[in-house]
Amino acid sequence: MTSGESHGPELMAIVEGIPAGLHLQARDIDKDLARRQLGYGRGGRMRIETDRANITSGVRHGVTLGSPIGLRIVNSDWKTWRRTMGAAPVTGPEEPPVTVPRPGHADLAGLLKYGLDDIRSVLERASARETAARVAVGAIARRLLGEFGVQVFSHVVQIGNVKAGRRRTLTVHDFKKVDSSPLRTLDAAREKTMKALIGKAGREGDSLGGVFEVMAFGAAPGLGSCASGPERLGGRLAGAIMSIPAIKGVEVGGGFATAGKRGSQVHDEIFFNNEGGFFRHTNRAGGLEGGMTTGEPVVVRAAMKPIPTLTKPLKSVDISSGAAAPALKERSDVCAVPAAAVVGEAMVAIVLADAMLAKFGGDNIEDVRRSYESYQRRLKESWPRQSS
Ligand code: EPS
């Protein structure tokens, strides 16, 4: 669970279910918080904030206790918003309300749902600022996954209508330098065109979306389950990715393109040898079959719509008069796809950590390790199976 408004004093998160005995320090989290702040196309706010995690509970001397982990991330911008966003009733002149909703933002639907008369009371929580808290939680999940050799990466594969070139199958090594690219893309040549596109959209008062891909390497086969809908990992990953603000589509592996192909072109043929067990030469399934991991990398792509705050605003209506009015204009990012990709990593890490604990869970990380290792032994020793 997270809480916090964009211009309130801080974001908070409480993480339940992490076993005792996991090494965890604020610096493990701060690394990812800093990565989320990167990316060409961000607005002025990212120059104000330097996100850092303050661990307030559940960890002692750098080791988890098995109790809920509390996290706080201070909003540096709060100092200029104390009056507008304070919890206490205002004294003196009323704060002027925001009355013109932005098409595409939570403004209007939230206003109707909560019965409010100031759009600020909706937009502050709907702001993508909240994703900083998710990245902090994701970093804890990543720490847990790291104990079992699972690594989660991301890269930007499209900005606006400019697509990164298709590459051979990616490995962990391909992601070593991705954070030093201003758009977190692996296609240095197309990056120039992408940057130019963002620059142009910004100058014209517009915004841009794009597509990012998250890859998780090293997950054991059998995470998730085919036994019931809610346990299927595809649904849980898609739900987690779709819960990131501005995400409008999710694909696993070949995704939508598989619908137009024949089965023989889509499914990953199965091979076996005594050293490595079962394996595939392809991974069109994106590491999931039947709602479970196959042991191949998990590959999830997400489509992010363009940010709804435009400096050349769209048509809207003033809720106080019902008259036509240009939508709210606020300081904003032009494009935040590189940051959203880091949030995507966090969501995938959270879902995979959850699935790991569902399968191998225990109160101490060593209980989890024993269960994981015994499963790995079973996988190794059980096949090929002789029929009796
Ligand atoms: C956002 C608007 C901008 C973004 C913000 C999301 O903030 P501000 O209104 O303060 O300029 O920078 O994202 C973040 C603060 C962040 O940490 O990612 C919005 O309206 O959703």
Coordinates of C-alpha atoms and ligand atoms in Angstrom, one line a residue:
M1 CA 0.0 0.0 0.0
T2 CA 1.2 3.5 -0.8
S3 CA -0.1 6.9 0.2
G4 CA 0.8 10.5 -0.6
E5 CA -0.1 13.4 -2.8
S6 CA 2.2 14.8 -5.4
H7 CA 2.8 18.1 -3.6
G8 CA 2.0 16.9 -0.1
P9 CA 4.8 16.4 2.5
E10 CA 5.8 12.9 1.4
L11 CA 5.0 9.5 -0.1
M12 CA 4.7 6.5 2.1
A13 CA 4.6 2.7 1.5
I14 CA 4.0 -0.3 3.7
V15 CA 5.2 -3.6 2.4
E16 CA 3.9 -6.8 4.0
G17 CA 5.2 -10.4 3.5
I18 CA 9.0 -9.9 3.2
P19 CA 10.6 -12.7 5.2
A20 CA 13.1 -12.0 7.9
G21 CA 16.8 -12.2 7.2
L22 CA 17.0 -10.4 3.9
H23 CA 19.8 -7.8 3.6
L24 CA 18.3 -4.5 2.8
Q25 CA 19.6 -1.0 2.9
A26 CA 18.2 2.4 1.8
R27 CA 20.9 2.6 -0.9
D28 CA 19.4 -0.5 -2.6
I29 CA 16.2 1.5 -3.0
D30 CA 17.8 4.9 -3.8
K31 CA 19.5 3.4 -6.9
D32 CA 16.2 2.7 -8.5
L33 CA 14.6 5.9 -7.3
A34 CA 17.4 7.8 -9.1
R35 CA 16.9 5.7 -12.2
R36 CA 13.2 6.6 -12.3
Q37 CA 14.1 10.3 -12.3
L38 CA 16.1 10.1 -15.5
G39 CA 15.0 10.5 -19.0
Y40 CA 14.9 13.1 -21.7
G41 CA 11.5 14.8 -21.8
R42 CA 10.9 15.3 -18.1
G43 CA 9.7 18.7 -16.8
G44 CA 11.0 21.0 -14.1
R45 CA 9.8 18.9 -11.2
M46 CA 12.6 16.4 -11.6
R47 CA 15.2 19.1 -11.0
I48 CA 13.5 19.9 -7.7
E49 CA 13.3 16.3 -6.3
T50 CA 16.2 14.0 -5.3
D51 CA 14.2 11.0 -4.2
R52 CA 15.6 9.0 -1.3
A53 CA 14.1 6.2 0.8
N54 CA 13.8 6.5 4.5
I55 CA 13.2 3.0 6.0
T56 CA 11.1 3.5 9.1
S57 CA 10.2 0.0 10.1
G58 CA 10.7 -3.7 9.4
V59 CA 14.5 -3.5 9.1
R60 CA 17.1 -3.6 11.8
H61 CA 20.9 -3.2 11.2
G62 CA 20.4 -3.7 7.5
V63 CA 18.4 -6.9 7.8
T64 CA 14.6 -7.4 7.5
L65 CA 12.7 -8.5 10.6
G66 CA 9.7 -10.2 8.9
S67 CA 7.5 -7.3 10.1
P68 CA 5.9 -4.8 7.7
I69 CA 8.5 -2.5 6.1
G70 CA 7.7 1.2 6.3
L71 CA 9.1 3.6 3.7
R72 CA 9.0 7.4 3.4
I73 CA 10.1 9.5 0.4
V74 CA 10.0 13.3 1.1
N75 CA 8.6 15.6 -1.5
S76 CA 11.1 18.5 -1.7
D77 CA 8.5 20.6 -3.5
W78 CA 6.2 20.5 -0.5
K79 CA 7.8 23.7 1.0
T80 CA 6.1 25.8 -1.8
W81 CA 2.8 23.9 -1.4
R82 CA 2.3 24.0 2.4
R83 CA -0.8 26.2 2.3
T84 CA -2.3 24.6 -0.9
M85 CA -1.8 21.1 0.3
G86 CA -1.8 21.3 4.1
A87 CA -3.9 18.9 6.1
A88 CA -5.2 21.6 8.4
P89 CA -8.2 23.9 7.5
V90 CA -6.9 27.1 5.8
T91 CA -7.2 30.3 7.6
G92 CA -7.4 33.6 5.7
P93 CA -8.3 33.7 2.0
E94 CA -9.6 30.5 0.4
E95 CA -7.3 28.6 -1.9
P96 CA -8.5 29.2 -5.5
P97 CA -9.9 25.8 -6.8
V98 CA -8.9 24.2 -10.1
T99 CA -12.1 24.1 -12.1
V100 CA -11.2 23.0 -15.7
P101 CA -10.4 19.2 -16.1
R102 CA -7.8 17.9 -18.5
P103 CA -9.0 15.4 -21.1
G104 CA -7.2 12.2 -20.5
H105 CA -6.3 12.9 -16.8
A106 CA -8.2 11.6 -13.8
D107 CA -9.6 15.1 -13.2
L108 CA -13.2 14.8 -14.4
A109 CA -14.0 11.1 -13.5
G110 CA -12.4 11.7 -10.1
L111 CA -14.4 14.8 -9.5
L112 CA -17.7 13.0 -10.4
K113 CA -16.8 10.0 -8.3
Y114 CA -15.7 11.8 -5.1
G115 CA -18.2 14.6 -5.3
L116 CA -15.6 17.4 -5.1
D117 CA -15.5 20.9 -6.3
D118 CA -11.7 21.4 -6.6
I119 CA -9.9 19.3 -9.2
R120 CA -6.7 19.6 -7.2
S121 CA -8.2 17.2 -4.6
V122 CA -8.2 14.5 -7.4
L123 CA -5.1 15.3 -9.4
E124 CA -2.7 15.3 -6.5
R125 CA -3.2 11.6 -5.8
A126 CA -3.7 10.6 -9.4
S127 CA -0.3 12.2 -10.3
A128 CA 2.4 9.9 -11.5
R129 CA 4.5 11.1 -8.5
E130 CA 3.0 8.1 -6.7
T131 CA 5.1 5.8 -8.9
A132 CA 8.2 6.8 -6.8
A133 CA 6.7 4.8 -3.9
R134 CA 6.1 1.8 -6.2
V135 CA 9.7 1.9 -7.4
A136 CA 10.8 1.9 -3.8
V137 CA 8.7 -1.2 -3.1
G138 CA 9.9 -2.8 -6.3
A139 CA 13.5 -2.3 -5.2
I140 CA 12.7 -4.5 -2.1
A141 CA 11.1 -7.1 -4.3
R142 CA 14.2 -6.9 -6.5
R143 CA 16.4 -7.5 -3.5
L144 CA 14.4 -10.6 -2.7
L145 CA 14.5 -11.9 -6.3
G146 CA 18.3 -11.2 -6.4
E147 CA 18.8 -13.9 -3.8
F148 CA 17.5 -16.4 -6.3
G149 CA 19.3 -15.1 -9.4
V150 CA 16.3 -13.2 -10.9
Q151 CA 17.2 -9.9 -12.6
V152 CA 14.7 -7.4 -14.0
F153 CA 15.5 -4.9 -16.7
S154 CA 13.7 -2.6 -19.1
H155 CA 14.2 -0.5 -22.2
V156 CA 12.2 1.9 -24.4
V157 CA 11.2 0.4 -27.7
Q158 CA 9.1 3.2 -29.1
I159 CA 8.6 7.0 -28.6
G160 CA 5.6 8.4 -30.5
N161 CA 5.7 6.7 -33.9
V162 CA 9.5 6.1 -33.9
K163 CA 10.4 2.5 -33.1
A164 CA 13.7 1.1 -32.0
G165 CA 15.2 -1.3 -34.5
R166 CA 14.5 -5.0 -34.0
R167 CA 17.4 -6.8 -32.2
R168 CA 18.5 -10.3 -31.8
T169 CA 17.4 -12.1 -28.6
L170 CA 18.5 -9.9 -25.7
T171 CA 20.5 -11.1 -22.7
V172 CA 21.4 -9.6 -19.3
H173 CA 24.5 -8.1 -20.8
D174 CA 22.6 -5.9 -23.3
F175 CA 21.1 -3.9 -20.4
K176 CA 24.5 -2.9 -18.8
K177 CA 24.5 0.6 -20.3
V178 CA 20.8 1.2 -20.9
D179 CA 20.6 3.8 -18.0
S180 CA 23.3 5.9 -19.6
S181 CA 21.1 6.4 -22.7
P182 CA 18.9 9.6 -22.2
L183 CA 15.8 7.6 -23.4
R184 CA 16.8 4.3 -21.9
T185 CA 16.7 2.7 -25.4
L186 CA 19.1 0.1 -26.9
D187 CA 19.0 1.7 -30.3
A188 CA 21.5 4.6 -30.2
A189 CA 20.8 5.6 -33.9
R190 CA 17.0 5.9 -33.5
E191 CA 17.4 7.7 -30.1
K192 CA 18.4 10.9 -32.0
T193 CA 15.2 10.8 -33.9
M194 CA 13.2 10.1 -30.7
K195 CA 14.8 13.0 -28.9
A196 CA 14.1 15.3 -31.8
L197 CA 10.4 14.2 -31.8
I198 CA 10.1 14.9 -28.0
G199 CA 11.8 18.3 -28.5
K200 CA 9.4 19.2 -31.3
A201 CA 6.3 18.1 -29.3
G202 CA 7.4 20.1 -26.3
R203 CA 8.0 23.3 -28.4
E204 CA 4.5 22.8 -29.9
G205 CA 2.9 22.5 -26.4
D206 CA 2.2 18.8 -26.9
S207 CA 3.2 15.5 -25.3
L208 CA 4.2 12.0 -26.4
G209 CA 3.8 8.4 -25.3
G210 CA 5.5 5.3 -26.4
V211 CA 6.2 1.6 -25.6
F212 CA 8.6 0.0 -23.1
E213 CA 9.6 -3.6 -22.6
V214 CA 10.4 -5.3 -19.3
M215 CA 12.5 -8.5 -19.2
A216 CA 13.0 -10.7 -16.2
F217 CA 15.8 -13.2 -16.4
G218 CA 16.4 -16.2 -14.2
A219 CA 12.8 -17.0 -12.9
A220 CA 12.4 -20.7 -12.2
P221 CA 9.7 -22.5 -14.2
G222 CA 6.4 -22.9 -12.5
L223 CA 5.8 -19.5 -10.8
G224 CA 2.1 -18.6 -11.0
S225 CA -0.5 -21.4 -11.7
C226 CA -2.8 -22.8 -14.3
A227 CA -5.2 -23.8 -11.5
S228 CA -7.3 -20.7 -11.3
G229 CA -7.7 -17.4 -13.1
P230 CA -6.4 -15.1 -10.3
E231 CA -3.3 -17.3 -10.0
R232 CA -2.4 -17.0 -13.7
L233 CA 0.8 -14.9 -13.8
G234 CA -0.1 -13.3 -17.2
G235 CA -3.2 -11.7 -15.7
R236 CA -1.3 -10.6 -12.6
L237 CA 1.5 -9.1 -14.6
A238 CA -0.9 -7.4 -17.0
G239 CA -2.9 -6.0 -14.1
A240 CA 0.2 -4.7 -12.4
I241 CA 1.5 -3.0 -15.5
M242 CA -2.0 -1.6 -16.3
S243 CA -2.1 -0.1 -12.8
I244 CA 0.7 2.3 -13.8
P245 CA -0.8 5.7 -14.7
A246 CA -1.1 6.3 -18.5
I247 CA -0.7 2.7 -19.5
K248 CA -3.2 1.7 -22.2
G249 CA -2.0 -1.7 -23.4
V250 CA 0.0 -4.7 -22.3
E251 CA 1.5 -7.6 -24.3
V252 CA 3.3 -10.7 -23.2
G253 CA 5.9 -12.2 -25.6
G254 CA 4.6 -12.0 -29.2
G255 CA 1.4 -10.3 -27.9
F256 CA -1.0 -9.0 -30.4
A257 CA 1.1 -10.1 -33.4
T258 CA 0.6 -13.8 -32.4
A259 CA -3.1 -13.4 -33.3
G260 CA -2.3 -13.1 -37.0
K261 CA 0.0 -16.1 -37.2
R262 CA -0.3 -19.8 -37.4
G263 CA 0.3 -22.0 -34.4
S264 CA 3.4 -23.4 -36.0
Q265 CA 4.9 -19.9 -36.2
V266 CA 4.1 -19.0 -32.6
H267 CA 4.7 -21.8 -30.2
D268 CA 8.2 -22.6 -28.8
E269 CA 9.3 -26.1 -29.6
I270 CA 10.5 -28.2 -26.7
F271 CA 13.9 -29.9 -26.4
F272 CA 15.7 -31.8 -23.8
N273 CA 19.3 -32.8 -22.8
N274 CA 20.6 -34.5 -19.7
E275 CA 22.8 -31.5 -18.6
G276 CA 20.3 -28.7 -18.9
G277 CA 16.9 -30.5 -18.9
F278 CA 14.1 -29.0 -21.0
F279 CA 14.9 -26.0 -23.1
R280 CA 13.6 -23.9 -26.1
H281 CA 15.4 -22.2 -29.0
T282 CA 12.7 -19.5 -29.1
N283 CA 10.7 -17.5 -26.5
R284 CA 7.7 -16.2 -28.4
A285 CA 5.6 -17.0 -25.4
G286 CA 7.4 -14.3 -23.4
G287 CA 8.3 -16.8 -20.7
L288 CA 4.8 -17.7 -19.8
E289 CA 2.7 -20.8 -20.7
G290 CA -0.6 -21.7 -19.0
G291 CA -0.2 -18.8 -16.6
M292 CA 3.1 -20.1 -15.3
T293 CA 6.7 -19.2 -16.0
T294 CA 8.5 -21.5 -18.4
G295 CA 12.1 -20.8 -17.2
E296 CA 12.7 -18.6 -20.2
P297 CA 12.9 -14.8 -19.7
V298 CA 9.6 -13.1 -18.9
V299 CA 8.9 -10.4 -21.5
V300 CA 6.2 -7.8 -21.1
R301 CA 5.6 -4.7 -23.2
A302 CA 3.4 -1.7 -22.3
A303 CA 1.9 1.1 -24.3
M304 CA 1.9 4.5 -22.6
K305 CA -0.4 7.2 -23.8
P306 CA 0.9 10.8 -24.2
I307 CA 0.7 12.8 -20.9
P308 CA -2.6 14.7 -20.7
T309 CA -1.2 18.0 -19.4
L310 CA -0.6 20.1 -22.5
T311 CA 0.8 23.6 -22.6
K312 CA -1.3 24.1 -25.7
P313 CA -4.5 22.8 -24.0
L314 CA -7.4 20.9 -25.4
K315 CA -11.0 22.0 -25.2
S316 CA -12.7 21.4 -21.9
V317 CA -15.5 22.8 -19.6
D318 CA -15.3 25.0 -16.5
I319 CA -17.1 23.0 -13.8
S320 CA -18.1 26.2 -12.0
S321 CA -20.0 27.7 -15.0
G322 CA -20.5 24.9 -17.5
A323 CA -18.9 27.1 -20.1
A324 CA -16.3 26.0 -22.6
A325 CA -12.7 26.7 -21.4
P326 CA -9.2 25.5 -22.3
A327 CA -8.0 22.6 -20.0
L328 CA -5.8 23.2 -17.0
K329 CA -2.3 24.1 -17.9
E330 CA 0.4 23.1 -15.4
R331 CA 4.1 22.5 -15.4
S332 CA 4.5 19.0 -16.8
D333 CA 6.7 16.4 -18.5
V334 CA 6.5 16.2 -22.3
C335 CA 7.4 12.4 -22.3
A336 CA 7.9 10.1 -19.4
V337 CA 8.3 6.7 -21.1
P338 CA 11.9 6.1 -19.9
A339 CA 10.7 6.7 -16.3
A340 CA 7.6 4.5 -16.8
A341 CA 9.9 1.7 -17.9
V342 CA 11.6 1.8 -14.5
V343 CA 8.2 1.7 -12.9
G344 CA 7.3 -1.3 -15.1
E345 CA 10.4 -3.1 -13.8
A346 CA 9.2 -2.4 -10.2
M347 CA 5.7 -3.8 -11.0
V348 CA 7.1 -6.9 -12.6
A349 CA 9.5 -7.4 -9.7
I350 CA 6.6 -7.1 -7.2
V351 CA 4.5 -9.7 -9.0
L352 CA 7.4 -12.1 -9.4
A353 CA 8.5 -11.7 -5.8
D354 CA 4.9 -12.4 -4.7
A355 CA 4.8 -15.5 -6.9
M356 CA 8.1 -16.7 -5.5
L357 CA 6.9 -16.3 -2.0
A358 CA 3.6 -18.0 -2.8
K359 CA 5.6 -21.0 -4.1
F360 CA 8.6 -21.1 -1.7
G361 CA 7.5 -18.8 1.1
G362 CA 8.7 -19.0 4.7
D363 CA 9.2 -16.7 7.7
N364 CA 13.0 -16.5 7.2
I365 CA 14.8 -16.1 3.8
E366 CA 16.7 -19.3 4.6
D367 CA 13.3 -21.2 4.7
V368 CA 12.6 -19.8 1.3
R369 CA 16.0 -20.8 0.1
R370 CA 15.7 -24.4 1.3
S371 CA 12.3 -24.7 -0.4
Y372 CA 13.6 -23.2 -3.6
E373 CA 16.7 -25.4 -3.7
S374 CA 14.6 -28.5 -3.0
Y375 CA 12.4 -27.6 -5.9
Q376 CA 15.4 -27.0 -8.2
R377 CA 16.7 -30.5 -7.1
R378 CA 13.4 -32.1 -8.0
L379 CA 13.4 -30.4 -11.4
K380 CA 16.9 -31.8 -12.1
E381 CA 16.4 -35.3 -10.8
S382 CA 12.9 -36.2 -12.0
W383 CA 13.3 -36.2 -15.7
P384 CA 13.3 -38.0 -18.1
R385 CA 10.6 -40.1 -16.3
Q386 CA 10.6 -43.8 -16.9
S387 CA 7.0 -45.1 -17.1
S388 CA 6.6 -48.1 -14.7
Ligands
EPS1 C1 2.6 14.9 -13.0 C2 3.0 16.2 -13.1 C3 4.4 16.6 -12.9 C4 5.3 15.4 -13.0 C5 4.8 14.4 -12.0 C6 3.5 13.8 -12.6 O1 4.6 17.1 -11.6 P1 4.4 18.6 -11.2 O2 2.9 18.9 -11.3 O3 4.9 18.8 -9.8 O4 5.2 19.4 -12.2 O5 6.7 15.8 -12.8 O6 5.7 13.4 -11.8 C7 6.4 13.4 -10.7 C8 6.4 14.4 -9.8 C9 7.3 12.3 -10.5 O7 8.0 12.1 -9.5 O8 7.3 11.4 -11.4 C10 1.2 14.5 -13.1 O9 0.3 15.4 -13.3 O10 0.9 13.3 -13.2

